[in-house]
Amino acid sequence: MRIKLNKPETLNKQPRINNSRFSRRCSKCSPTLLRIQSIPKDLFTTFLRRFVEEGHPWTKNSRFSGSLNKSLKVKKYITFKYEFLHLFKYFNKYPYINILIPVFLFLFTLIIYIHHLSPGVYGGDSGDLLSAIIKRGVPHPSGYPLYTILGIIFLKLPLTTTVAWKVGCISAVSSSISVVIMYLIIFELTRNRYLGIITSLILAFLYPFWLFAEVTEVFALNSLFVLLMSLLTIKYLHYKKIRYLYYLAFFTGLSLTNNLTIILFFPAMCIGILSTNIKILFKVKVLIICLILFLFGLLPYIYIPIVAISNQTYNWGKAVNFENFIALFFRKDYGWGTSLKGLSNQSLTKGIFYNYYLYISTYINLVIPFFSFLGAVYLLIKRRYKEFSLFFILYLFFGPLFLVYIRTHIKSFLAMATFEKFYLAGIIILIYLVPFGILLIQEVVNKLLKRKSLTKAIEKIVLSVFIIIAILNFITNYPKTNFKDVYIGDNYAKDLLSSLSKDSMVIFISDSAVFNSLYLQNSYGFRQDIYIPGMHDGFRKLLEQIGLNNTQIEEYIIKNRGSIKSNDIFSSIGSILSEREIFLDHQYQLKDSRYGDIVPIPYGLVYKFQFEKDSTLTKDEYLSKVELVTKNYHLDDLEKETDLLSNNLVFADIKKNYSIAFFNIAKHLAEYYENKESAVFYLKKSIELDPTL
């Protein structure tokens, strides 16, 4: 068959291509050569890659690649066989598909995410982020300026909903965009729309990904940056276009304004870029533009020093000078920024990896890691070393190396929930490899079975299995991520603050306790008479209690970056206790040379500090106070949301705290008052909430 194509008039005005070597290579397939004007280089290279993957005979010539590189230097005209025309027509027959599929994926997932979106505060850092947004302040290190600015914008949505719901829309929108980008990544890698759709839906309804799409946290936005930067890196590996470097430079800077764990992406990105085109290091103009775009992406960090100077009510780190700003940025005084301790503890390392295995097997399904492994094998077989290296290095840094870096003893559900956040990026990298595992299975089947009808049937069966996995993920995780009417975090803070006497002070250690309580105070104005000291306000009232004036307090806060020395806390507790009641969420006994021993007495979810020398309550007085405090606890929510609680680590931690509260009351009644009957009553309530305690 010969195809005749009329030359456009403009063709006569342009120089013709004379690439006889390339023409001879192509003449083995067909005697007809075509010249088509203005075929994009990106599209042409895509066609060639697909022909190579399908094993087209003329691509096996050892000199083909050199001829190809020479031909690609021509911008306007490309000489190629009539097979390319058919492929070109195929891609352009349904151009609307390229738009409809991403739009469908975005809207479909966004509707589900919005339906499930949490109207209440979640737990962990969630309340701190919300309070900083409400107060236009600075949250905990590294400051999260991008998320805070977006939260302030979303807070202006003209909707009669809670603050947590409005800010949570950031997570829902970010996750839906992430699903679209996953589709684009898989389509770019495989040129298979079906695999792209299936893989993106597997990600969309995967438990940890879906979870962070429904709550106020920075990790949905962080996942978006991981996926977006992966797409741009892959684009550069395939096409070597400088514009992709510019995009990467900007989004690299912007991603650092959200969560510093994105730094783990940089080694793989840099190695991939340099292995593709090391000459880029000598292009000064390109490097300067990349640097400018990178710095432009960091601009949201300007928010922090501006707010640090003006905001006194919610200002972590007091970043009014360069030293404090750097300490805030690198998390010098907070969280995993203080890691690298105990690196020689091998038993701890084994425990971290065992917990990782348990989480993957429980929440992800081991089918995904298995097909990810097959996908890695497929890339090696096909000699796609650049993609393999990119994904391997990404998983190495987001997985094992980071787990070793932040390793710590996991003693509670909340600690495990903290690790859950960091597992997510590594899981996303594993999903990149899943479609290649499917392709490997299909190729093996094609080689084993000679009948084409059977091979096509097997291919459809394999795809159907993964469609079923996506559907099962949706059905299984739908009730586990439905936060639509869940206020467990709010009610936990309400029960904590309701336990306290008027104008008292409470010292919280648990993140969920302190941040959820601050959110309730700042969002609803609930129990604002209670003072909650912390790094968010620089412990101002505690510093006032030890006799510092306003100028001295300001100097102290700046010098210590909002923290307070333990000696200053202990020296002020006794004098404060003589004026107002003090409560804690943990058991701690204090010795004071001036006031004597200070002991904690359990009152439900909190302990009350009391001078040991003071007369204690009688048994009946203590029982009446405890009953008054605990009878209004929101335990119905904990029992009602059983499907959610059975899988949610943060809510499981909150439920366990209630159980511990009843256990402490029972223990105090049995040991101090020797009232076994009442002790058994509260012990039973404790066991009902958590039989494993």
XYZ file of C-alpha atoms in Angstrom:
693
model
C 0.000 0.000 0.000
C 1.289 3.453 -0.913
C 0.146 6.634 0.726
C 0.321 9.853 -1.201
C 0.573 13.122 0.634
C 0.378 16.473 -1.122
C 3.178 18.803 -0.174
C 2.062 22.098 1.364
C 2.985 25.245 -0.516
C 5.300 26.362 2.258
C 7.343 23.221 1.807
C 8.967 24.625 -1.327
C 10.216 27.598 0.655
C 11.975 25.478 3.245
C 15.200 23.488 2.850
C 14.571 19.802 2.289
C 15.994 17.152 4.537
C 18.506 14.825 3.030
C 19.148 12.135 5.583
C 19.867 9.219 3.295
C 21.283 7.039 6.063
C 18.080 7.335 8.075
C 16.050 6.755 4.888
C 17.931 3.533 4.150
C 17.202 2.280 7.681
C 13.505 2.988 7.175
C 13.281 1.523 3.685
C 13.330 -1.975 5.187
C 9.778 -1.448 6.396
C 8.162 0.386 3.493
C 9.244 1.939 0.213
C 7.297 5.138 0.840
C 8.745 8.155 2.675
C 6.709 11.064 3.936
C 7.538 14.577 4.984
C 5.101 16.207 7.403
C 5.510 19.805 8.401
C 5.814 20.998 12.024
C 5.592 17.646 13.804
C 6.576 18.402 17.429
C 9.825 16.835 18.513
C 8.240 15.589 21.762
C 5.494 13.773 19.865
C 7.941 12.292 17.378
C 10.221 10.909 20.079
C 7.145 9.452 21.781
C 6.290 7.593 18.554
C 9.823 6.289 18.246
C 9.935 5.103 21.846
C 6.681 3.225 21.378
C 8.019 1.531 18.227
C 11.167 0.523 20.075
C 9.152 -0.940 22.971
C 6.998 -2.933 20.538
C 10.134 -4.382 18.948
C 9.679 -2.945 15.442
C 12.282 -4.620 13.182
C 14.072 -1.493 11.937
C 14.639 -0.272 15.482
C 16.909 -3.243 16.226
C 19.633 -1.898 13.940
C 22.665 -1.001 16.029
C 23.198 2.234 14.078
C 19.623 3.356 14.397
C 20.112 5.455 17.546
C 22.876 7.550 15.978
C 20.799 8.239 12.907
C 17.834 9.069 15.095
C 19.775 11.611 17.130
C 20.980 13.244 13.940
C 17.479 13.457 12.505
C 16.047 14.955 15.698
C 18.178 18.055 15.259
C 15.854 19.144 12.487
C 13.072 21.255 13.956
C 10.482 21.719 11.198
C 10.634 18.615 9.055
C 11.165 14.993 9.922
C 11.569 12.153 7.469
C 9.898 8.982 8.579
C 7.879 5.980 7.373
C 4.157 5.863 6.699
C 3.672 3.863 9.930
C 4.184 7.123 11.839
C 1.296 8.682 9.954
C -1.069 5.969 11.193
C 0.200 6.428 14.730
C -0.151 10.191 14.427
C -3.749 9.818 13.245
C -4.475 7.440 16.118
C -3.310 9.942 18.721
C -5.203 12.803 17.097
C -8.406 10.934 16.317
C -9.727 11.537 19.829
C -7.869 14.652 21.073
C -10.552 15.398 23.658
C -9.603 12.219 25.547
C -6.388 13.900 26.689
C -8.505 16.486 28.478
C -11.546 14.444 29.474
C -9.678 11.744 31.400
C -7.785 14.153 33.716
C -10.915 16.264 34.221
C -12.956 13.167 35.039
C -10.355 11.869 37.509
C -10.124 15.256 39.210
C -13.876 15.827 39.571
C -14.699 12.218 40.460
C -12.173 12.036 43.288
C -12.814 15.604 44.474
C -16.541 14.920 44.920
C -15.739 11.872 47.061
C -13.056 13.670 49.069
C -15.305 16.672 49.730
C -18.122 14.358 50.819
C -15.846 12.655 53.367
C -14.040 15.816 54.505
C -13.584 16.193 58.257
C -15.460 19.124 59.845
C -13.478 18.768 63.065
C -9.875 18.965 64.129
C -8.008 15.706 63.553
C -5.094 15.223 65.937
C -1.339 15.525 66.087
C -0.211 18.750 64.396
C -3.609 19.496 62.858
C -4.803 21.795 65.648
C -1.547 23.769 65.603
C -1.838 24.467 61.867
C -5.460 25.542 62.277
C -4.677 27.833 65.216
C -1.828 29.482 63.302
C -4.148 30.070 60.340
C -6.881 31.540 62.559
C -4.415 33.799 64.394
C -2.434 34.656 61.217
C 0.598 33.356 63.076
C 3.458 30.890 62.648
C 2.921 27.146 63.336
C 5.564 24.716 64.597
C 8.866 24.313 62.701
C 9.522 24.516 59.809
C 6.833 27.185 59.793
C 4.851 25.802 56.807
C 4.328 29.246 55.212
C 2.760 27.946 51.993
C 0.168 25.866 53.834
C -0.538 28.723 56.259
C -1.044 31.232 53.430
C -3.302 28.809 51.542
C -5.219 28.175 54.770
C -5.809 31.897 55.268
C -7.118 32.101 51.684
C -9.387 29.044 52.034
C -10.640 30.418 55.343
C -12.355 33.169 53.354
C -14.577 30.690 51.509
C -18.170 31.984 51.776
C -19.446 28.795 53.409
C -21.153 28.290 56.764
C -18.884 25.454 57.801
C -16.173 24.958 60.388
C -12.643 26.300 60.116
C -11.309 22.740 59.965
C -13.550 21.910 56.976
C -12.560 25.010 54.995
C -8.838 24.514 55.554
C -9.256 20.781 54.920
C -10.297 21.631 51.360
C -6.585 22.198 50.688
C -6.012 18.488 51.307
C -8.964 17.421 49.156
C -8.007 19.597 46.179
C -4.307 18.676 46.459
C -5.132 14.964 46.519
C -7.396 15.191 43.466
C -4.676 17.007 41.524
C -2.226 14.319 42.680
C -4.469 11.615 41.207
C -4.433 13.436 37.860
C -0.643 13.762 37.947
C -0.304 10.044 38.706
C -2.320 9.347 35.558
C -0.055 11.657 33.540
C 3.073 9.968 34.931
C 1.903 6.458 34.066
C 0.696 7.538 30.629
C 4.053 9.198 29.984
C 5.888 6.034 31.024
C 3.702 3.401 29.337
C 1.633 5.278 26.709
C -1.293 3.232 27.986
C -4.363 5.131 29.133
C -5.949 2.104 30.777
C -2.918 1.540 32.977
C -2.851 5.246 33.791
C -6.481 5.301 34.895
C -6.233 2.077 36.911
C -3.025 3.130 38.680
C -4.336 6.593 39.511
C -7.517 5.122 40.998
C -5.494 2.614 43.034
C -3.634 5.596 44.492
C -6.809 7.645 44.988
C -8.454 5.036 47.212
C -5.366 3.734 48.976
C -5.942 4.120 52.720
C -3.079 6.460 53.767
C -3.500 8.642 50.673
C -7.277 8.867 51.122
C -6.864 9.511 54.850
C -4.717 12.620 54.354
C -7.124 13.861 51.683
C -9.785 14.225 54.392
C -7.970 15.947 57.276
C -6.100 19.160 57.939
C -2.486 18.169 57.389
C 0.408 19.206 55.139
C 1.019 15.738 53.709
C -1.596 15.821 50.947
C 0.124 18.914 49.569
C 3.494 17.234 50.067
C 2.305 14.230 48.033
C 1.277 16.631 45.276
C 4.807 18.038 45.132
C 6.343 14.538 45.084
C 4.164 13.552 42.124
C 4.558 16.839 40.263
C 8.342 16.856 40.576
C 8.422 13.185 39.531
C 6.479 14.040 36.372
C 8.772 16.948 35.510
C 11.896 14.855 36.132
C 10.581 12.051 33.894
C 9.715 14.594 31.208
C 13.266 15.904 31.284
C 14.726 12.388 31.149
C 12.677 11.691 28.023
C 12.919 14.977 26.116
C 15.842 16.987 27.596
C 13.836 20.185 27.323
C 15.294 23.070 29.322
C 11.824 24.298 30.253
C 11.352 21.233 32.453
C 14.449 22.248 34.405
C 12.945 25.680 34.928
C 9.691 24.162 36.195
C 11.645 21.859 38.493
C 13.692 24.735 39.892
C 10.584 26.732 40.772
C 8.620 23.847 42.276
C 11.684 22.657 44.191
C 11.802 25.993 45.979
C 8.037 26.103 46.451
C 7.918 22.554 47.848
C 10.395 23.529 50.577
C 7.872 26.069 51.872
C 5.466 23.239 52.672
C 7.372 20.300 54.159
C 11.113 19.720 54.412
C 10.837 15.973 53.772
C 10.721 16.902 50.081
C 14.514 17.265 50.384
C 14.602 13.476 50.065
C 13.504 13.919 46.446
C 16.551 15.983 45.490
C 19.252 13.246 45.208
C 17.243 11.204 42.692
C 16.274 14.327 40.759
C 19.865 15.599 40.517
C 21.291 12.195 39.568
C 18.613 11.755 36.900
C 19.228 15.186 35.381
C 23.019 14.885 35.361
C 22.989 11.339 33.982
C 20.802 12.577 31.134
C 22.733 15.735 30.348
C 25.824 16.470 32.422
C 26.678 19.344 30.088
C 23.945 21.322 31.802
C 26.487 22.122 34.516
C 28.406 24.274 32.031
C 25.412 26.289 30.819
C 25.765 29.325 33.050
C 22.668 31.090 31.748
C 20.461 28.074 32.454
C 21.904 27.671 35.954
C 21.335 31.343 36.782
C 17.723 31.186 35.596
C 17.174 27.999 37.628
C 18.623 29.672 40.720
C 16.365 32.703 40.284
C 13.297 30.491 39.852
C 14.305 28.414 42.882
C 14.572 31.548 45.041
C 11.287 32.805 43.628
C 9.672 29.545 44.795
C 10.947 30.242 48.330
C 9.125 33.587 48.514
C 6.352 32.322 50.858
C 9.002 32.193 53.599
C 8.889 35.998 53.676
C 5.612 35.516 55.555
C 7.409 34.169 58.650
C 9.655 37.132 59.631
C 6.867 39.592 58.815
C 4.457 37.790 61.135
C 7.142 37.066 63.747
C 7.680 40.791 64.289
C 4.004 41.696 64.615
C 2.286 38.615 66.088
C 2.762 37.969 69.810
C -0.087 35.511 70.384
C 0.876 32.658 68.055
C 4.492 32.754 66.990
C 6.645 29.622 67.078
C 10.410 30.127 67.053
C 10.267 33.930 67.287
C 12.056 34.247 63.924
C 12.788 37.972 64.187
C 16.474 37.482 63.333
C 18.437 35.334 60.902
C 19.627 32.870 63.548
C 16.102 32.133 64.772
C 14.801 31.915 61.206
C 17.414 29.289 60.268
C 16.672 27.335 63.464
C 12.961 27.362 62.598
C 13.569 26.368 58.978
C 15.796 23.404 59.870
C 13.640 22.346 62.844
C 16.614 22.643 65.164
C 14.488 22.481 68.316
C 11.600 20.343 67.127
C 10.692 16.855 65.932
C 12.768 14.855 63.474
C 15.130 17.799 62.985
C 16.748 16.685 66.251
C 17.247 13.083 65.064
C 20.543 11.250 64.430
C 20.527 10.064 68.029
C 20.992 6.417 68.838
C 22.066 5.431 65.342
C 23.933 2.431 66.754
C 20.806 0.931 68.310
C 20.254 -2.092 66.044
C 17.230 -3.432 67.928
C 15.517 -0.080 67.464
C 16.240 -0.185 63.731
C 14.762 -3.684 63.431
C 11.661 -2.503 65.268
C 11.216 0.422 62.883
C 11.353 -1.813 59.803
C 9.087 -4.402 61.403
C 6.511 -1.685 62.088
C 6.850 -0.561 58.476
C 6.179 -4.104 57.273
C 3.155 -4.378 59.566
C 1.740 -1.118 58.267
C 2.212 -2.079 54.611
C 0.668 -5.520 55.101
C -2.259 -4.124 57.115
C -3.200 -0.970 55.222
C -1.751 -1.379 51.733
C -1.984 -5.058 50.732
C 1.194 -6.918 49.799
C -0.001 -7.286 46.184
C 1.190 -3.742 45.472
C 4.796 -4.255 46.702
C 4.896 -7.556 44.796
C 3.908 -5.959 41.492
C 6.248 -3.060 42.226
C 9.081 -5.585 42.410
C 7.969 -7.105 39.100
C 7.857 -3.593 37.654
C 11.459 -2.984 38.696
C 12.459 -6.259 36.998
C 10.613 -5.176 33.843
C 12.514 -1.875 33.693
C 15.825 -3.722 34.018
C 14.882 -6.247 31.323
C 13.907 -3.428 28.965
C 17.115 -1.569 29.821
C 15.219 1.471 30.965
C 17.941 2.212 33.451
C 17.167 5.893 33.931
C 13.603 5.269 35.089
C 14.737 2.354 37.248
C 17.478 4.430 38.884
C 15.091 7.319 39.498
C 12.480 5.165 41.229
C 15.035 3.095 43.137
C 16.808 6.152 44.573
C 13.496 7.842 45.381
C 12.260 4.828 47.315
C 15.628 4.383 49.025
C 15.526 7.923 50.418
C 11.792 8.154 51.167
C 11.778 4.645 52.613
C 14.651 2.907 54.436
C 17.089 5.817 54.838
C 14.515 8.224 56.239
C 13.122 5.585 58.582
C 16.615 5.028 59.964
C 17.105 8.781 60.348
C 13.918 9.461 62.327
C 13.853 6.173 64.195
C 12.473 6.343 67.669
C 10.638 4.046 70.035
C 6.979 3.662 69.072
C 5.199 3.589 72.408
C 1.741 4.802 71.407
C -0.761 4.919 68.566
C 0.068 8.605 68.132
C 3.746 7.784 67.568
C 2.732 5.225 64.940
C 0.430 7.828 63.373
C 3.449 10.128 63.077
C 5.337 7.458 61.125
C 2.241 6.901 58.979
C 2.722 10.381 57.521
C 6.255 9.582 56.449
C 5.331 6.218 54.919
C 3.085 7.870 52.334
C 5.727 9.238 49.931
C 7.523 5.886 49.746
C 4.240 4.105 49.042
C 3.557 6.511 46.169
C 6.955 5.631 44.665
C 6.062 1.928 44.865
C 2.850 2.583 42.940
C 4.871 4.092 40.066
C 6.209 0.588 39.385
C 2.898 -1.299 39.548
C 1.903 -0.815 35.863
C 5.303 -2.126 34.751
C 4.615 -5.247 36.792
C 1.389 -5.644 34.826
C 3.279 -5.231 31.545
C 5.777 -7.904 32.617
C 2.968 -10.381 33.321
C 1.439 -9.622 29.933
C 4.747 -10.145 28.110
C 5.396 -13.441 29.880
C 1.913 -14.627 28.928
C 2.466 -13.547 25.309
C 5.626 -15.644 25.095
C 4.087 -18.702 26.733
C 0.868 -18.664 24.729
C 1.052 -18.642 20.950
C -2.639 -18.086 20.291
C -3.329 -14.372 20.076
C -6.914 -14.780 21.220
C -5.710 -16.313 24.478
C -3.024 -13.692 25.060
C -5.519 -10.877 24.604
C -7.901 -12.589 26.985
C -5.149 -12.973 29.594
C -4.186 -9.310 29.192
C -7.774 -8.297 29.842
C -7.925 -10.586 32.866
C -4.764 -9.031 34.345
C -6.157 -5.529 33.837
C -9.468 -6.644 35.321
C -7.690 -7.889 38.445
C -6.239 -4.446 39.045
C -9.552 -2.789 38.338
C -10.997 -5.072 41.015
C -8.177 -4.041 43.391
C -9.067 -0.372 42.868
C -12.767 -1.126 43.439
C -12.014 -3.197 46.554
C -9.849 -0.367 47.896
C -12.774 1.976 47.398
C -15.300 -0.329 49.073
C -12.975 -1.256 51.954
C -11.638 2.215 52.714
C -14.861 4.160 52.145
C -16.099 3.727 55.753
C -12.566 3.988 57.167
C -12.075 7.484 55.744
C -15.579 8.875 56.160
C -15.037 11.843 58.502
C -18.234 13.574 57.387
C -19.842 13.858 60.844
C -16.847 13.037 63.025
C -15.913 15.429 65.850
C -13.794 13.082 67.956
C -10.834 15.486 68.020
C -13.038 18.424 69.030
C -14.829 16.446 71.712
C -11.548 15.164 73.130
C -10.333 18.737 73.595
C -13.720 19.730 75.006
C -13.552 16.936 77.585
C -10.017 17.964 78.519
C -10.856 21.632 79.030
C -14.177 20.889 80.744
C -12.260 18.966 83.419
C -10.436 22.126 84.502
C -11.454 24.737 87.048
C -11.912 28.386 86.108
C -8.796 30.503 85.376
C -6.517 27.510 85.835
C -3.424 26.529 83.875
C -2.828 23.221 82.112
C 0.478 21.783 80.898
C 0.038 19.355 78.011
C 2.669 16.975 76.644
C 0.584 15.179 74.003
C 0.329 16.963 70.641
C -3.328 16.042 70.213
C -4.160 17.376 73.680
C -2.407 20.733 73.406
C -3.096 21.518 69.741
C -6.730 20.379 69.754
C -7.361 22.436 72.894
C -5.747 25.518 71.350
C -7.903 25.050 68.252
C -11.055 24.927 70.375
C -10.046 28.125 72.161
C -9.104 29.997 68.985
C -11.888 28.746 66.722
C -14.883 28.544 69.066
C -13.710 30.704 71.982
C -14.238 27.710 74.267
C -12.736 27.998 77.776
C -10.482 30.924 76.980
C -10.036 31.438 80.709
C -7.663 28.450 80.668
C -4.005 29.246 80.046
C -2.096 26.699 77.933
C 1.640 27.539 77.950
C 3.806 26.509 75.033
C 6.261 27.554 72.358
C 3.421 29.155 70.415
C 3.396 32.078 72.891
C 6.898 31.710 74.325
C 5.593 30.720 77.800
C 4.902 34.400 78.526
C 2.790 33.977 81.650
C 5.275 31.564 83.165
C 8.028 34.105 82.583
C 5.899 36.798 84.184
C 5.522 34.569 87.211
C 9.286 34.356 87.781
C 9.475 38.157 87.893
C 10.541 39.245 84.394
C 9.195 42.489 82.926
C 7.960 42.830 79.324
C 11.361 43.838 77.927
C 13.121 40.974 79.685
C 10.432 38.525 78.550
C 10.859 39.613 74.927
C 14.642 39.221 75.128
C 14.277 35.814 76.796
C 11.867 34.533 74.120
C 14.105 35.718 71.260
C 17.220 34.251 72.861
C 15.601 30.850 73.538
C 13.513 30.810 70.326
C 10.233 30.541 72.196
C 11.278 27.661 74.433
C 11.820 27.789 78.188
C 14.453 26.235 80.415
C 13.252 23.392 82.629
C 14.636 25.115 85.737
C 12.539 28.188 84.994
C 9.418 26.032 84.676
C 10.002 24.216 87.965
C 10.850 27.407 89.827
C 7.585 29.022 88.748
C 5.193 26.096 89.352
C 5.080 26.510 93.127
C 4.352 30.240 93.036
C 1.695 29.795 90.338
C 0.046 26.956 92.262
C -0.327 29.214 95.284
C -2.439 31.564 93.115
C -4.238 29.307 90.602
C -4.807 25.604 90.014
C -2.483 23.708 87.687
C -3.346 20.582 85.697
C -1.313 18.184 83.540
C -2.073 15.450 81.028
C 0.714 13.254 82.419
C 1.889 12.034 85.800
C 4.756 14.050 87.244
C 5.877 14.656 90.827
C 7.764 17.849 91.647
C 9.953 18.723 94.614
C 10.029 22.406 95.564
C 12.356 23.660 98.308
C 10.023 26.545 99.195
C 6.621 24.864 98.994
C 7.440 21.210 99.580
C 6.492 18.250 97.403
C 3.878 18.782 94.690
C 1.971 15.626 93.712
C -0.442 14.854 90.839
C -3.985 13.628 91.604
C -5.883 11.924 88.725
C -9.095 13.678 87.662
C -10.043 11.769 84.533
C -8.103 12.867 81.460
C -5.938 15.227 83.528
C -3.966 15.269 86.753
C -4.295 18.065 89.259
C -1.125 19.413 90.888
C -1.523 19.679 94.649
C 0.761 20.456 97.575
C 1.327 17.226 99.473
C 1.107 19.044 102.803
C -2.423 20.261 102.056
C -5.353 18.247 103.292
C -6.681 15.867 100.658
C -10.263 15.221 99.677
C -12.300 12.579 101.404
C -13.297 9.488 99.472
C -16.831 10.770 98.851
C -15.615 14.216 97.783
C -13.144 12.693 95.358
C -15.764 10.304 93.922
C -18.297 13.100 93.419
C -15.728 15.280 91.632
C -14.561 12.434 89.422
C -18.138 11.478 88.562
C -18.969 15.105 87.742
C -15.994 15.293 85.382
C -16.366 11.927 83.631
C -20.139 11.711 83.210
C -20.085 14.264 80.379
C -17.306 12.579 78.420
C -18.179 12.053 74.749
C -17.769 8.285 74.851
C -20.696 7.639 72.516
C -18.652 8.965 69.589
C -15.833 6.576 70.371
C -18.180 3.609 70.439
C -20.248 4.710 67.437
C -17.342 5.201 65.018
C -16.032 1.672 65.478
C -15.128 1.101 61.816
C -13.218 4.360 61.713
C -11.528 3.810 65.060
C -10.428 0.282 64.245
C -8.076 1.622 61.570
C -7.394 5.244 62.491
C -4.261 5.505 64.621
C -4.890 9.050 65.905
C -8.409 8.270 67.087
C -7.222 4.968 68.538
C -4.720 6.981 70.593
C -7.483 9.290 71.822
C -9.627 6.303 72.760
C -6.714 4.785 74.649
C -6.271 8.050 76.582
C -9.845 7.761 77.866
C -9.143 4.183 78.894
C -5.973 5.246 80.737
C -7.933 8.002 82.471
C -10.429 5.528 83.943
C -7.603 3.159 84.861
C -5.774 5.915 86.785
C -8.941 6.755 88.709
C -9.395 3.074 89.584
C -5.787 2.793 90.682
C -6.028 5.913 92.880
C -9.248 4.664 94.499
C -7.718 1.256 95.219
C -4.331 2.425 96.492
C -5.098 5.707 98.252
C -8.687 5.271 99.441
C -8.734 1.444 99.477
C -12.158 1.558 97.859
C -12.141 -1.616 95.775
C -15.817 -1.457 94.810
C -15.528 1.943 93.110
C -12.139 0.984 91.702
C -13.636 -2.065 89.970
C -16.365 0.119 88.435
C -13.845 2.439 86.761
C -11.566 -0.449 85.862
C -14.413 -2.077 83.921
C -15.000 1.177 82.020
C -11.312 1.257 81.196
C -11.318 -2.313 79.886
C -14.462 -1.691 77.818
C -12.670 1.075 75.954
C -9.367 -0.756 75.572
C -9.144 -4.439 76.551
C -5.412 -4.467 75.721
C -4.475 -1.896 78.370
